[in-house]
Coordinates of C-alpha atoms in Angstrom, one line a residue:
Chain X
R265 CA 26.9 246.1 -190.6
K266 CA 28.4 244.9 -193.8
E267 CA 26.8 246.2 -197.0
V268 CA 26.5 242.7 -198.4
E269 CA 26.6 239.6 -196.1
Q270 CA 26.9 236.0 -196.9
D271 CA 27.3 232.9 -194.8
P272 CA 30.9 231.7 -195.6
G273 CA 30.0 228.1 -195.2
P274 CA 31.3 225.6 -196.2
F275 CA 28.1 223.9 -197.2
N276 CA 28.9 220.2 -197.6
V277 CA 26.2 218.4 -199.5
P278 CA 26.0 215.0 -201.2
E279 CA 25.6 214.8 -204.9
G280 CA 22.0 215.1 -206.0
A281 CA 21.0 217.3 -203.0
T282 CA 19.3 220.6 -203.2
V283 CA 21.1 223.5 -201.5
A284 CA 20.2 227.1 -201.0
F285 CA 22.2 230.2 -200.1
N286 CA 21.0 233.6 -199.0
C287 CA 22.7 237.0 -199.2
T288 CA 21.5 240.0 -197.4
Y289 CA 22.2 243.6 -198.4
S290 CA 21.9 246.7 -196.2
N291 CA 21.1 249.5 -198.7
S292 CA 17.5 249.6 -199.7
A293 CA 18.4 251.7 -202.8
S294 CA 20.4 248.8 -204.3
Q295 CA 19.5 248.4 -208.0
S296 CA 20.9 245.2 -209.5
F297 CA 21.9 241.9 -208.1
F298 CA 24.0 239.0 -209.4
W299 CA 25.4 235.7 -208.4
Y300 CA 29.0 235.0 -209.5
R301 CA 30.8 231.7 -209.2
Q302 CA 34.5 231.5 -208.3
D303 CA 36.5 228.4 -208.5
C304 CA 39.5 228.1 -206.2
R305 CA 42.1 230.9 -207.0
K306 CA 40.4 231.7 -210.3
E307 CA 38.5 234.6 -211.6
P308 CA 34.8 235.2 -210.7
K309 CA 32.4 234.4 -213.5
L310 CA 28.8 235.5 -213.8
L311 CA 26.4 232.7 -212.9
M312 CA 23.2 234.6 -213.2
S313 CA 21.5 237.9 -212.8
V314 CA 18.7 238.2 -210.2
Y315 CA 15.5 239.7 -211.4
S316 CA 12.6 241.0 -209.3
S317 CA 10.3 238.3 -210.6
G318 CA 12.9 235.6 -209.9
N319 CA 14.6 233.6 -212.6
E320 CA 15.7 230.1 -213.4
D321 CA 18.6 228.7 -215.4
G322 CA 18.5 224.9 -215.5
R323 CA 19.2 223.7 -212.0
F324 CA 19.8 227.2 -210.7
T325 CA 17.1 229.5 -209.4
A326 CA 17.7 233.0 -208.1
Q327 CA 15.2 235.1 -206.2
L328 CA 15.0 238.6 -204.9
N329 CA 13.1 239.7 -201.8
R330 CA 13.3 243.5 -201.7
A331 CA 11.1 243.8 -198.6
S332 CA 13.5 241.7 -196.5
Q333 CA 16.6 242.8 -198.5
Y334 CA 18.0 239.5 -199.5
I335 CA 18.7 237.4 -202.6
S336 CA 18.8 233.7 -202.7
L337 CA 20.4 231.0 -204.9
L338 CA 18.9 227.5 -205.1
I339 CA 20.8 224.7 -206.7
R340 CA 18.9 221.5 -207.4
D341 CA 20.4 218.1 -208.1
S342 CA 23.9 219.2 -207.1
K343 CA 26.8 218.0 -209.1
L344 CA 30.5 217.6 -208.1
S345 CA 31.3 220.3 -210.6
D346 CA 29.1 222.8 -208.6
S347 CA 31.8 222.9 -205.9
A348 CA 32.9 226.5 -205.8
T349 CA 32.5 229.7 -203.9
Y350 CA 29.3 231.7 -204.8
L351 CA 29.6 235.4 -204.6
C352 CA 26.7 237.7 -204.1
V353 CA 27.1 241.0 -206.0
V354 CA 25.0 244.1 -205.5
T355 CA 25.1 247.5 -207.2
L356 CA 24.7 250.5 -205.0
G357 CA 24.5 253.2 -207.6
D358 CA 21.8 255.1 -209.3
T359 CA 20.4 253.7 -212.5
G360 CA 22.1 255.4 -215.5
T361 CA 25.2 256.6 -213.6
A362 CA 28.5 254.9 -212.8
S363 CA 27.3 252.2 -210.5
K364 CA 29.6 250.5 -208.0
L365 CA 29.5 246.9 -207.4
T366 CA 29.8 245.5 -203.9
F367 CA 30.8 241.9 -203.5
G368 CA 29.9 239.6 -200.7
T369 CA 32.7 237.5 -199.2
G370 CA 31.2 234.4 -200.8
T371 CA 29.7 231.1 -199.7
R372 CA 31.7 228.0 -200.3
L373 CA 29.9 224.9 -201.5
Q374 CA 31.5 221.4 -201.5
V375 CA 29.5 218.7 -203.2
T376 CA 30.6 215.2 -202.3
L377 CA 30.0 211.6 -203.6
Chain E
E149 CA 38.4 235.3 -228.2
A150 CA 36.9 238.0 -226.0
Q151 CA 39.0 238.3 -222.9
V152 CA 40.7 240.4 -220.2
T153 CA 44.4 239.7 -220.0
Q154 CA 46.5 240.5 -216.9
N155 CA 50.3 240.2 -216.5
P156 CA 52.1 239.0 -214.6
R157 CA 50.0 236.2 -213.2
Y158 CA 52.4 235.7 -210.4
L159 CA 55.0 238.0 -208.9
I160 CA 57.2 238.0 -205.8
T161 CA 58.8 241.4 -205.1
V162 CA 60.4 243.3 -202.2
T163 CA 59.2 246.3 -200.3
G164 CA 59.7 249.6 -202.2
K165 CA 60.4 248.2 -205.6
K166 CA 58.0 249.8 -208.1
L167 CA 55.9 247.4 -210.1
T168 CA 53.1 247.6 -212.7
V169 CA 50.4 245.0 -213.4
T170 CA 49.1 245.3 -216.9
C171 CA 45.5 244.8 -217.9
S172 CA 44.2 244.7 -221.4
Q173 CA 40.8 243.9 -222.9
N174 CA 39.8 243.3 -226.5
M175 CA 36.1 243.9 -226.2
N176 CA 36.1 247.7 -226.7
H177 CA 34.7 248.0 -223.2
E178 CA 34.3 251.5 -221.7
Y179 CA 34.4 250.5 -218.0
M180 CA 37.5 248.9 -216.4
S181 CA 38.2 248.3 -212.8
W182 CA 40.8 246.8 -210.4
Y183 CA 40.0 244.7 -207.4
R184 CA 42.0 243.0 -204.7
Q185 CA 40.8 239.8 -203.0
D186 CA 41.9 238.9 -199.5
P187 CA 40.7 236.0 -197.3
G188 CA 37.6 237.0 -195.3
L189 CA 37.3 240.4 -197.0
G190 CA 36.1 239.5 -200.4
L191 CA 36.7 241.6 -203.5
R192 CA 37.4 245.2 -202.8
Q193 CA 37.6 247.8 -205.6
I194 CA 40.8 249.8 -205.9
Y195 CA 40.2 252.1 -208.8
Y196 CA 37.9 252.2 -211.8
S197 CA 37.7 254.0 -215.1
M198 CA 34.6 254.9 -217.0
N199 CA 36.4 255.7 -220.2
V200 CA 39.7 257.0 -221.6
E201 CA 41.4 259.6 -219.3
V202 CA 38.6 259.1 -216.7
T203 CA 39.6 257.3 -213.5
D204 CA 38.2 257.3 -209.9
K205 CA 39.0 255.9 -206.6
G206 CA 37.3 252.8 -205.3
D207 CA 37.2 251.6 -201.7
V208 CA 40.9 250.9 -201.1
P209 CA 43.0 253.2 -203.4
E210 CA 45.9 254.0 -201.0
G211 CA 49.2 252.9 -202.4
Y212 CA 48.0 252.4 -205.9
K213 CA 47.9 254.4 -209.1
V214 CA 46.2 253.8 -212.4
S215 CA 46.0 255.3 -215.8
R216 CA 43.7 255.0 -218.8
K217 CA 45.4 256.4 -221.9
E218 CA 43.9 253.9 -224.3
K219 CA 40.5 252.3 -224.1
R220 CA 41.9 248.8 -224.0
N221 CA 44.6 249.2 -221.3
F222 CA 44.3 249.9 -217.6
P223 CA 47.6 249.3 -215.8
L224 CA 47.8 249.2 -212.0
I225 CA 50.9 250.8 -210.5
L226 CA 52.4 250.2 -207.1
E227 CA 54.9 252.9 -206.7
S228 CA 56.3 251.6 -203.4
P229 CA 54.8 248.2 -202.6
S230 CA 54.5 247.1 -199.0
P231 CA 53.7 243.7 -197.5
N232 CA 50.1 244.7 -196.8
Q233 CA 49.6 244.8 -200.6
T234 CA 50.2 241.1 -200.8
S235 CA 47.0 239.9 -202.4
L236 CA 45.2 238.4 -205.4
Y237 CA 44.4 241.2 -207.9
F238 CA 41.7 241.1 -210.6
C239 CA 41.2 243.4 -213.5
A240 CA 37.7 243.5 -214.9
S241 CA 35.8 245.3 -217.7
S242 CA 32.3 245.9 -218.7
P243 CA 30.6 247.4 -221.8
G244 CA 29.2 250.5 -220.0
Q245 CA 28.8 252.3 -216.8
G246 CA 25.6 251.0 -215.5
F247 CA 25.2 247.4 -214.4
S248 CA 22.3 245.3 -215.5
G249 CA 21.6 241.9 -216.7
A250 CA 23.3 242.4 -220.0
N251 CA 26.0 244.7 -218.8
V252 CA 28.2 242.6 -216.5
L253 CA 31.8 242.3 -215.5
T254 CA 34.3 240.1 -217.3
F255 CA 37.3 239.4 -215.1
G256 CA 40.9 238.7 -215.9
A257 CA 42.5 235.5 -214.6
G258 CA 44.1 237.3 -211.6
S259 CA 47.6 238.3 -210.6
R260 CA 48.9 236.9 -207.3
L261 CA 51.3 239.4 -205.8
T262 CA 53.6 238.8 -202.8
V263 CA 55.6 241.7 -201.3
L264 CA 58.4 240.6 -199.0

């Protein structure tokens, strides 16, 4: 089983739709969780961190479910500019030491008119 | 502007010809790392460095070398490139060793390497 798994998609949604992605992780000791966004052939950029209590940033909501070992990303009112690949990132190290990030392979979102 | 700079951005080379991909950051970050990205495999860590003169292997270090003689620079060296090293390479840096909400990776723009 992969350490971090994502549905590769693509998710094709019309503008204005709500779309959600999940990401599962296998190591219950995972410490920190992030969503990164990657545009085609460009560098990944941090979209948001995922906190235990869940967090929201504008149209984006991230949630963590430790019991089921997954994180989710919800995008409301999708825009054309949201078209990208969304990478789930998990740390598998101990707090306070050199943590290693593990990246999912990404979920591709295509927002259409 | 705070950034991670990689060079070259694009390179086509031949098997066995040594090459170096440079990486420099201007944010005084302690942690630096190299990744390669291949279709269907995602980003895989090659080497990382927690500080000057401190480097360690990531998941796929075979065929690569690194050095960290100065805080700002972390070059990736391919002593004898082979076609299976054709990939998109990213350098990244972070303020510290642990990762938390405030301590996240900043990536360079990527270097697309083709080995014939």
